[in-house]
CSV table of C-alpha atoms in Angstrom, one decimal:
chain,number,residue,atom,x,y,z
A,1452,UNK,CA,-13.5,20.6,70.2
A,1453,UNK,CA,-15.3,21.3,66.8
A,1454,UNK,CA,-16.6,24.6,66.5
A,1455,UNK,CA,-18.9,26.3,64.2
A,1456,UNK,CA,-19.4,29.9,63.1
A,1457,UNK,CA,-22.2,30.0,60.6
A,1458,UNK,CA,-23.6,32.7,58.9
A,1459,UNK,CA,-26.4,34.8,60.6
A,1460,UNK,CA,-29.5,35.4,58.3
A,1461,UNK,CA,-31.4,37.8,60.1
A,1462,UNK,CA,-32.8,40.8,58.3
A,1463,UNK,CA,-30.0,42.6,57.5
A,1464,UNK,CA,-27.9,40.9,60.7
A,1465,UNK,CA,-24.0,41.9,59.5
A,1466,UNK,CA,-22.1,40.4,63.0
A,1467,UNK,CA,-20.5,37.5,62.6
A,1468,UNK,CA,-19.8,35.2,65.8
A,1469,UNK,CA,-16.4,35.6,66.0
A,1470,UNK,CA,-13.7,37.3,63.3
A,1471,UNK,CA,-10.5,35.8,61.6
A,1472,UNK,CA,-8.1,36.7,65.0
A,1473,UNK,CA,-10.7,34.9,68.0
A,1474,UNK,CA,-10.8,32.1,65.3
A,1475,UNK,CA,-6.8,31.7,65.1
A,1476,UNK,CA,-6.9,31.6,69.1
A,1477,UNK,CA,-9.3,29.2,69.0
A,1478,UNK,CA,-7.4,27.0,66.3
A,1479,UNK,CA,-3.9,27.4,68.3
A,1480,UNK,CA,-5.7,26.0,71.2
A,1481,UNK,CA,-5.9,22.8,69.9
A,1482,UNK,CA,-9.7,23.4,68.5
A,1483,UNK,CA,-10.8,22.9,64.8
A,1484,UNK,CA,-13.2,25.7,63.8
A,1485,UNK,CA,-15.7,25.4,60.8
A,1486,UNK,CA,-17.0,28.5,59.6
A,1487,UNK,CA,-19.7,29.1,56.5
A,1488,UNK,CA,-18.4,31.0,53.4
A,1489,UNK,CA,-19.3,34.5,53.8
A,1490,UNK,CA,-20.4,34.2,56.7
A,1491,UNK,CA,-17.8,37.4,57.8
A,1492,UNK,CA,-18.2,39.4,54.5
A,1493,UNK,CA,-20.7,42.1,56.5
A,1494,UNK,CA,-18.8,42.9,59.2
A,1495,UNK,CA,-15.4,43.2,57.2
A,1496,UNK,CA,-13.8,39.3,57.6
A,1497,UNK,CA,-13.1,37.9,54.3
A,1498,UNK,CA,-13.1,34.1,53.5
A,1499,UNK,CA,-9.6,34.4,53.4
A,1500,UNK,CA,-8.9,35.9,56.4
A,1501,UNK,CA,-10.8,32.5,57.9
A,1502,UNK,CA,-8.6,30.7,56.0
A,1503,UNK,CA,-5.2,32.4,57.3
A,1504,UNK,CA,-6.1,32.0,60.6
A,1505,UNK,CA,-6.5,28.2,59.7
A,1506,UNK,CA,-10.3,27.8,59.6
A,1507,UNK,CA,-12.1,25.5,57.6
A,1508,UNK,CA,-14.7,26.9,55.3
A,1509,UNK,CA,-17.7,25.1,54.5
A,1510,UNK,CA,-20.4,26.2,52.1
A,1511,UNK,CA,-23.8,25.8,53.9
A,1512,UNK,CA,-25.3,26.0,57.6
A,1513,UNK,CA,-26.2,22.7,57.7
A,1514,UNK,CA,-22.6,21.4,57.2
A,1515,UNK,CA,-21.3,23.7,59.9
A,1516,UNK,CA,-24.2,22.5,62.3
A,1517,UNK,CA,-23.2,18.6,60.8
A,1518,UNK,CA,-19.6,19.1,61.9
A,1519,UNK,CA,-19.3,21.0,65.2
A,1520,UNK,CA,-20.5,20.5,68.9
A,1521,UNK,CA,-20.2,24.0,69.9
A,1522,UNK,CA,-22.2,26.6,67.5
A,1523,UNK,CA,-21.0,30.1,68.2
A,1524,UNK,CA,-23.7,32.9,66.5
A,1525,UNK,CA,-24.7,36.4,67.6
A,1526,UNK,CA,-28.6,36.6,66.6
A,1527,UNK,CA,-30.7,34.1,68.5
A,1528,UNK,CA,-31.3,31.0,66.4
A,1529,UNK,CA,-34.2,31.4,63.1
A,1530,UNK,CA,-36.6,28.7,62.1
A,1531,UNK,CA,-34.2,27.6,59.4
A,1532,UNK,CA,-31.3,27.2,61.6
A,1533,UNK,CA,-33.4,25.3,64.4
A,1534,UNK,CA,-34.1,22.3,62.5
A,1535,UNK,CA,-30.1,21.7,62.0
A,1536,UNK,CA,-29.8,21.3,65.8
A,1537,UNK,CA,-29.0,18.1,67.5
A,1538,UNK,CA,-28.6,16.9,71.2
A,1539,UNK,CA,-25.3,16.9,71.0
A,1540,UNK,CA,-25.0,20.9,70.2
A,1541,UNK,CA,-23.5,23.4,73.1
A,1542,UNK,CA,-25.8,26.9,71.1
A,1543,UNK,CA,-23.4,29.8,72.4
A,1544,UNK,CA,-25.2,33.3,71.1
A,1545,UNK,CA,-28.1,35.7,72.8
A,1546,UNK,CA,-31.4,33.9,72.8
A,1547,UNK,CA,-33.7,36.3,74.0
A,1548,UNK,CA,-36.0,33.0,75.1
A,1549,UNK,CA,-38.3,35.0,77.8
A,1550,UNK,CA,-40.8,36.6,75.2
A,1551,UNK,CA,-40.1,34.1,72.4
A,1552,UNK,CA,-42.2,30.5,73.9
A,1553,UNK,CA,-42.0,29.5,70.2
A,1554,UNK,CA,-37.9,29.5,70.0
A,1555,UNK,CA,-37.6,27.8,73.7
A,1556,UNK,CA,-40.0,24.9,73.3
A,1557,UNK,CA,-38.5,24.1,69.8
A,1558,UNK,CA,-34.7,24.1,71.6
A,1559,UNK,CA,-36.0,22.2,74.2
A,1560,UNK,CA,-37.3,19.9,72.4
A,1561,UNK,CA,-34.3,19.4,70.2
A,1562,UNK,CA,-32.2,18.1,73.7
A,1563,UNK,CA,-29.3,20.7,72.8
A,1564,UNK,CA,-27.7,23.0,75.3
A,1565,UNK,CA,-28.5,26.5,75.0
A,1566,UNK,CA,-26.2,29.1,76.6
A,1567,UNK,CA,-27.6,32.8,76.5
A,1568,UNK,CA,-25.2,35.6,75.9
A,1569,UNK,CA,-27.4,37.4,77.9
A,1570,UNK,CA,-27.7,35.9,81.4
A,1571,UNK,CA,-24.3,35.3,81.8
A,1572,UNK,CA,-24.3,37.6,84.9
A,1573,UNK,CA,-21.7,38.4,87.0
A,1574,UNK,CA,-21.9,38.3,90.9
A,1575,UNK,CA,-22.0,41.9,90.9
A,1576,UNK,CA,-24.9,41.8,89.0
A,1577,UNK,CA,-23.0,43.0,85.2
A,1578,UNK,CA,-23.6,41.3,81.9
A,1579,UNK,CA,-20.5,41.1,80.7
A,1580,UNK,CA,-21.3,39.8,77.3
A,1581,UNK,CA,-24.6,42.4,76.6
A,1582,UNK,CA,-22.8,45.2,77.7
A,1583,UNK,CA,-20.6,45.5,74.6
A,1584,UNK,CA,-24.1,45.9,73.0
A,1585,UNK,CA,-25.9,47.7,75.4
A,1586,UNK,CA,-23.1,50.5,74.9
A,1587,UNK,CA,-23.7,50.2,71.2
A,1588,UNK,CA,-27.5,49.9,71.1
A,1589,UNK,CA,-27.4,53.0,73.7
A,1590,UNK,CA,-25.7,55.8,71.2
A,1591,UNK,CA,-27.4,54.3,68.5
A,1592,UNK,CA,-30.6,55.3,70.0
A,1593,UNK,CA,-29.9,58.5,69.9
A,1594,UNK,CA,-28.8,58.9,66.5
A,1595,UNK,CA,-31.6,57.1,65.0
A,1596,UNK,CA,-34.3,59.0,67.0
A,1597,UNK,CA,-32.4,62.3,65.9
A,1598,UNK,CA,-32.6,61.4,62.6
A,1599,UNK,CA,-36.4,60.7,62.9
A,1600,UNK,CA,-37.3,63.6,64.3
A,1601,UNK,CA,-36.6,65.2,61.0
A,1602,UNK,CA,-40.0,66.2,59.3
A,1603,UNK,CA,-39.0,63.9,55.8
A,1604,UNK,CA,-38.7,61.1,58.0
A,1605,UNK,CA,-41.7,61.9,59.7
A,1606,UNK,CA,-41.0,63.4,63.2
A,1607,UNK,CA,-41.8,66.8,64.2
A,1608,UNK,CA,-39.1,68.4,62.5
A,1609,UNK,CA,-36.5,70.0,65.9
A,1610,UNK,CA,-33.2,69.8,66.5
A,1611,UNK,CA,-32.4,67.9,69.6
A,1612,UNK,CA,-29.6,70.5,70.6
A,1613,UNK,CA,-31.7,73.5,69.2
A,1614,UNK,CA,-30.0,76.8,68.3
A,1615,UNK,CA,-29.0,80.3,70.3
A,1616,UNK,CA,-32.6,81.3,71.0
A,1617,UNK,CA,-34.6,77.9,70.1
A,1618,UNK,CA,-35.7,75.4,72.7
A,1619,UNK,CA,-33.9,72.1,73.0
A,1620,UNK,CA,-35.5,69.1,72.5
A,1621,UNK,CA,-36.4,66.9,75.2
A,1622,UNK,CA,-34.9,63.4,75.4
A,1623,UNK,CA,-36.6,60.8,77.8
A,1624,UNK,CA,-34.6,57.2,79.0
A,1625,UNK,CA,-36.2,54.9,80.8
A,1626,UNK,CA,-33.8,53.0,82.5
A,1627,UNK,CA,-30.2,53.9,83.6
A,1628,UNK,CA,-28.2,50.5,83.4
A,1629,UNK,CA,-25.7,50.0,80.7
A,1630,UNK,CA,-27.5,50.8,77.4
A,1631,UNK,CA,-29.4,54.0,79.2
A,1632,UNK,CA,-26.2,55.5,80.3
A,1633,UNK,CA,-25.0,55.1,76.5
A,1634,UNK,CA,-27.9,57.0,75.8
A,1635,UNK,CA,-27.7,59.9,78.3
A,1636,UNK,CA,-24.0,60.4,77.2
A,1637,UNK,CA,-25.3,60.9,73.8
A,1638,UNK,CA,-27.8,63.1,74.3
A,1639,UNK,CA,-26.1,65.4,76.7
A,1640,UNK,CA,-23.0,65.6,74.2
A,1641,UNK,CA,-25.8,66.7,71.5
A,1642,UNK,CA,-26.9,69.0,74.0
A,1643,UNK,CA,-30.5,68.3,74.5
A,1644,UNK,CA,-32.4,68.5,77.7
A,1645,UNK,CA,-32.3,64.9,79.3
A,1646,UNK,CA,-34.3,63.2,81.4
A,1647,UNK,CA,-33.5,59.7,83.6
A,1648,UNK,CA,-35.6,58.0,85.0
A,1649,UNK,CA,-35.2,54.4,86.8
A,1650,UNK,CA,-35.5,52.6,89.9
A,1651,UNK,CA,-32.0,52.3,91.3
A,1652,UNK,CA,-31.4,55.5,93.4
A,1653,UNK,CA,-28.1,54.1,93.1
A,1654,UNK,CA,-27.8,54.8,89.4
A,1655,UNK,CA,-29.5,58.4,89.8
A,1656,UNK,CA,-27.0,59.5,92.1
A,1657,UNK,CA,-24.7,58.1,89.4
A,1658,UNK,CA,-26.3,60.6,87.2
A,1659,UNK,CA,-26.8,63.3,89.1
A,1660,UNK,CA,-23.4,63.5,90.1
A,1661,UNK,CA,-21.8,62.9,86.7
A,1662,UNK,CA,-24.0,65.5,84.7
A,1663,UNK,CA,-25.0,68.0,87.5
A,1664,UNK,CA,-27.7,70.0,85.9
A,1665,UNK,CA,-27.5,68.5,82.6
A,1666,UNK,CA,-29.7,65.6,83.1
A,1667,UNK,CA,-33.1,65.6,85.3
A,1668,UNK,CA,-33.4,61.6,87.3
A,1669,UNK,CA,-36.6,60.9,88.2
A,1670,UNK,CA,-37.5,57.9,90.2
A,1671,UNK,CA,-39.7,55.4,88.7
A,1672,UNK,CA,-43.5,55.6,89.1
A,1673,UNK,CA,-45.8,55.9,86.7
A,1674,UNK,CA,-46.5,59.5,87.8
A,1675,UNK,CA,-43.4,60.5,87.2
A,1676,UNK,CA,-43.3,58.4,83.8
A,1677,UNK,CA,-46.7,59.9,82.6
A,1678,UNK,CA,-45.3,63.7,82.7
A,1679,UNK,CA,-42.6,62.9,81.3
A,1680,UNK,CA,-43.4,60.5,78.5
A,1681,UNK,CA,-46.6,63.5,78.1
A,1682,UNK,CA,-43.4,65.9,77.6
A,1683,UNK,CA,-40.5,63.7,75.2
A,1684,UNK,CA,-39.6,64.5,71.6
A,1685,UNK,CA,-37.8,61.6,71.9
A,1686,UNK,CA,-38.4,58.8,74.3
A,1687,UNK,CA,-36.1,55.7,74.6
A,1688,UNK,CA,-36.7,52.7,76.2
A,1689,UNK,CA,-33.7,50.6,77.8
A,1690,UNK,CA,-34.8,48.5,80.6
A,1691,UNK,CA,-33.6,45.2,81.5
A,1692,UNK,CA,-34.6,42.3,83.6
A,1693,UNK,CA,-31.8,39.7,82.8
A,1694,UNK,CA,-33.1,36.6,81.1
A,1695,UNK,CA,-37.0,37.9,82.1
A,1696,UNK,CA,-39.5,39.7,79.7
A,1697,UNK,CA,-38.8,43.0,79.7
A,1698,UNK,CA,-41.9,45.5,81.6
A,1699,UNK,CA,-43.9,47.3,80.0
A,1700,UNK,CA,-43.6,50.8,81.8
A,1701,UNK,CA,-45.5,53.1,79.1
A,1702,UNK,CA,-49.0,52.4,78.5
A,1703,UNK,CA,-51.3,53.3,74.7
A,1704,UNK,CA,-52.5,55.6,76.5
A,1705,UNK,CA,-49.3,58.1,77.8
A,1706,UNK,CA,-48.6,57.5,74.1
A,1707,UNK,CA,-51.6,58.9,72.9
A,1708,UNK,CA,-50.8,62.2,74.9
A,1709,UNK,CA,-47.4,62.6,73.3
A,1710,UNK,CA,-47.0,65.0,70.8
A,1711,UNK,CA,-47.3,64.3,67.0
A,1712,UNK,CA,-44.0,63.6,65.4
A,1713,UNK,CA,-43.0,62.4,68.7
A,1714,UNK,CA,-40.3,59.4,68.6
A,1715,UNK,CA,-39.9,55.9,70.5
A,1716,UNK,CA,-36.6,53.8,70.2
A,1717,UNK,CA,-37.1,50.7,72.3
A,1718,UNK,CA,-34.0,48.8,72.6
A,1719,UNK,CA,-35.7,46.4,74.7
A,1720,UNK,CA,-37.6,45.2,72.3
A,1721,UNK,CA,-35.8,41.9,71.9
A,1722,UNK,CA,-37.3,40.4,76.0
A,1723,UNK,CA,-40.3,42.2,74.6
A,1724,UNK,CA,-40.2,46.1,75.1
A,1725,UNK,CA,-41.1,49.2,77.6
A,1726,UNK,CA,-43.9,50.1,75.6
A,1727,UNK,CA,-47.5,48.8,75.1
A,1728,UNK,CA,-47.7,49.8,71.3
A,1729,UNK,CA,-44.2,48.2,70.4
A,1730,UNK,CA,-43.7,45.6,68.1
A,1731,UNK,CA,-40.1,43.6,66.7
A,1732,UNK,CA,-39.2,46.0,63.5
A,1733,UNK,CA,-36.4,45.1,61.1
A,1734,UNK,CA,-33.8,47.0,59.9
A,1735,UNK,CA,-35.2,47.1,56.3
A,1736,UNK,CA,-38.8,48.4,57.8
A,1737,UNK,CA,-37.6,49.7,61.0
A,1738,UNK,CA,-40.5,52.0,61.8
A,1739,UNK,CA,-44.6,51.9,62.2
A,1740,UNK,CA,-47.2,54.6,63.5
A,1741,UNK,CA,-49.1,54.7,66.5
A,1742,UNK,CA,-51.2,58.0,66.9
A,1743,UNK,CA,-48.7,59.9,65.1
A,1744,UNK,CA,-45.9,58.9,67.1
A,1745,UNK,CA,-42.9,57.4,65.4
A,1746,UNK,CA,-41.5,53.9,66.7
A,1747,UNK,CA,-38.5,52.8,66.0
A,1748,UNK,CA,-38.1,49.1,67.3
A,1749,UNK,CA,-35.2,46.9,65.8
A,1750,UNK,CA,-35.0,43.6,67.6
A,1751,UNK,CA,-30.9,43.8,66.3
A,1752,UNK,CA,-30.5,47.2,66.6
A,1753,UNK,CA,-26.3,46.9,66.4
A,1754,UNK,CA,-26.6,44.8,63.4
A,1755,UNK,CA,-26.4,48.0,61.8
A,1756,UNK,CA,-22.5,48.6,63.0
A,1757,UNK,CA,-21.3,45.1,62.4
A,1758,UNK,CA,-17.4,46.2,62.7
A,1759,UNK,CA,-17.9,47.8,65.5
A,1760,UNK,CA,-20.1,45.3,67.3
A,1761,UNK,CA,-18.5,42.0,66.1
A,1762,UNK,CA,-15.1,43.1,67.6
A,1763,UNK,CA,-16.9,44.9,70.4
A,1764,UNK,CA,-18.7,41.2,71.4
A,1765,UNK,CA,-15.8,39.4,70.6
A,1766,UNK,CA,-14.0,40.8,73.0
A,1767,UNK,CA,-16.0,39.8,75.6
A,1768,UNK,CA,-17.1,36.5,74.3
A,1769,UNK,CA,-13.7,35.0,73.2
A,1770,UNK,CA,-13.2,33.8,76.9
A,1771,UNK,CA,-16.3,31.7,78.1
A,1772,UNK,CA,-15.4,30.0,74.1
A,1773,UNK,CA,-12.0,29.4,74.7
A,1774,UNK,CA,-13.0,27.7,78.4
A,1775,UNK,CA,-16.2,25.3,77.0
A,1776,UNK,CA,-13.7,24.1,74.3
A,1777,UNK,CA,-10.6,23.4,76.3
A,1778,UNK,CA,-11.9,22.0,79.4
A,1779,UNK,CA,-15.8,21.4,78.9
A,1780,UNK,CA,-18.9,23.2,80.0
A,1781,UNK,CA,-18.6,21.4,83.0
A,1782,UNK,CA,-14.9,22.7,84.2
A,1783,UNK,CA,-15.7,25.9,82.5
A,1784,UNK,CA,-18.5,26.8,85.2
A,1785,UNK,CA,-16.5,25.7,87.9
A,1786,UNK,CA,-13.7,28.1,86.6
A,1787,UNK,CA,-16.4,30.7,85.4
A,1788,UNK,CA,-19.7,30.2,87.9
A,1789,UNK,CA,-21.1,33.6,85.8
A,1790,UNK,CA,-21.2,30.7,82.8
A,1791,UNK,CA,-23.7,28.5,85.0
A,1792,UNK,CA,-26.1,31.3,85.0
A,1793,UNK,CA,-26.0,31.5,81.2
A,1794,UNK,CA,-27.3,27.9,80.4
A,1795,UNK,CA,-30.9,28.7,79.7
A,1796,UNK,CA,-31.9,25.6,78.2
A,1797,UNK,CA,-30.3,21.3,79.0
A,1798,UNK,CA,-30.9,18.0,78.6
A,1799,UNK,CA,-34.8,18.8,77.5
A,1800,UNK,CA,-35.5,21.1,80.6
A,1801,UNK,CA,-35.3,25.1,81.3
A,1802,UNK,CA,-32.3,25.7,83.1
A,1803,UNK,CA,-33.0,29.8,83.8
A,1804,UNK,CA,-35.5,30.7,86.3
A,1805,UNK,CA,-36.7,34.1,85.1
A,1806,UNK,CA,-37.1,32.4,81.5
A,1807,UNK,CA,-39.5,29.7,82.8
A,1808,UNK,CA,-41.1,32.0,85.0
A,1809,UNK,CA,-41.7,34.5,81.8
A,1810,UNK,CA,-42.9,31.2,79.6
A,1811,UNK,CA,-45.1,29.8,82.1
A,1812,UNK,CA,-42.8,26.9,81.9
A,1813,UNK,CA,-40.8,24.1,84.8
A,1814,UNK,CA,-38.2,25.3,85.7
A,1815,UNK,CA,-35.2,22.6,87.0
A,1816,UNK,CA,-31.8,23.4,87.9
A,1817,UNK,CA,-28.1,22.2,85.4
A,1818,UNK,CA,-27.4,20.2,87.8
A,1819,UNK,CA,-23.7,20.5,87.9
């Protein structure tokens, strides 16, 4: 199969699809890989380590999208890249579709098949291919709301850890899956007071038996969400409904009752965010203002660790690549039913349930 890894052109977007070694193992399979001149350069991968590994280097996006079925990206796809896709194209990258109607109607209207990165679910109910990000998106919360909290920056100037003799700050997380528990781990090892709240008891017993008395779970109602949003220096937002828009748990007005210099990291932002007052930030203007409490909302928040995340995602993404090009989509969800459950988008039609439910949208089956 012809591949293609072209450049991603998000605001300051630094991944890369797949690096100089998944490209080799796609090449010594048998596949011929096109990938756009400095298309690695951000997250370390030099031109020539495409070319060592055998790749093909074109100079523009449009070529790579001329010359390969299967387009492998990270970012879901921008305007400019959209009009470069044909029928023919298997898209292979997150998509985000649920709270973006704009993105899916133009993909289904361009007849291409559109796997998403993140409704590849497995039967236990994992993401196998958001989790690598999740885990990064998670930590990174917590250092960028830490940072924030500074007074120059414009938080309330504390410490999440405090001193001998100085409260701790508090650190609020809505949601325990993947990307939460990244964030717990990284607030407890700054020592700050923690507080988890979600609606799998499951996952607070997790909690509760993994930190003891270092993290408070709360079950979530808005009651309890209220208090505790009322009580958060930091508050971050990680829920997740796989391929759905994301709820919107924390209302203007809990906001309005947090203190001023308060902060709000929503990682969710991408399927639309936890929080009323949040809106898709970049990382060259990554925060805004909403009755004096600081929000922080990055639609690519690991862009900003491209090393780490490229490899991180490569890892996990370098199978389901190697299976669509060797043996066909087709073969490749018999082999790999979790792939099935990734198509969001053939022949014209949404293929994901939650997606067209979000949209508004028909929803018919792949068919397969």
């Amino acid at each position: 199969m012809k591949i293609g890894i072209p450049k991603e052109i998000r605001n300051n977007e630094n991944r890369v699809g797949m690096t100089a070694a998944g490209v080799g193992q796609l090449i010594l399979d048998g596949n011929e890989v096109y990938v756009q001149k400095g298309a690695g350069v951000g997250a370390g991968v030099l031109d020539e380590d495409y070319i060592s590994s055998g790749a093909i280097m074109v100079d523009t996006a449009e070529e790579v999208f001329e010359k390969a079925a299967l387009i492998i990206k990270v970012e879901k796809f921008q305007k400019e890249e959209r009009k470069f896709i044909k029928p023919h194209h298997i898209l292979y990258s997150y998509l985000h579709l649920a709270a973006d109607k704009e993105t899916t109607l133009e993909l289904v209207e361009s007849g291409a098949t559109c796997i998403a990165y993140e409704t590849i679910v497995l039967d236990d109910g994992s993401i196998p291919l958001l989790t690598p990000m999740s885990e990064v998106a998670g930590r990174m919360a917590v250092q960028v709301g830490s940072f924030y909290l500074q007074k120059n920056t414009g938080g309330k100037g504390i410490v999440l850890g405090g001193v001998p003799g100085v409260e701790r700050g508090k650190v609020v997380v809505l949601g325990a899956g993947v990307a939460g528990q990244s964030a717990i781990k990284a607030a407890v090892g700054l020592g700050a007071e923690v507080i988890a709240i979600d609606i799998d008891v499951n996952k607070l017993r997790y909690l509760d038996d993994t930190y003891r008395s270092q993290v408070t779970t709360l079950y979530s109602n808005p009651r309890n969400i209220e208090k505790a949003v009322e009580a958060a220096d930091l508050l971050i937002g990680t829920v997740l409904i796989p391929g759905g828009k994301t709820p919107c748990l924390v209302t203007k007005k809990y906001i309005a009752n947090m203190q001023k210099g308060s902060v709000i990291v929503d990682v969710a932002i991408d399927q639309g965010g936890c929080f009323e007052t949040s809106k898709v930030t970049s990382h060259e203007k990554p925060t805004y203002i909403v009755n004096g409490v600081l929000h922080y909302c990055v639609g690519n928040m690991p862009g900003a660790y491209p090393i780490t995340a490229t490899v991180a995602l490569e890892n996990a993404t370098l199978k389901y690549a190697r299976a669509i090009a060797n043996m066909g989509l087709r073969d490749a969800c018999g082999i790999y039913p979790e792939l099935l459950r990734g198509i969001n988008i053939m022949n014209g039609r949404v293929t994901c349930r939650k997606v067209a439910d979000s949209l508004g949208l028909d929803y018919v089956g792949v068919g397969f």
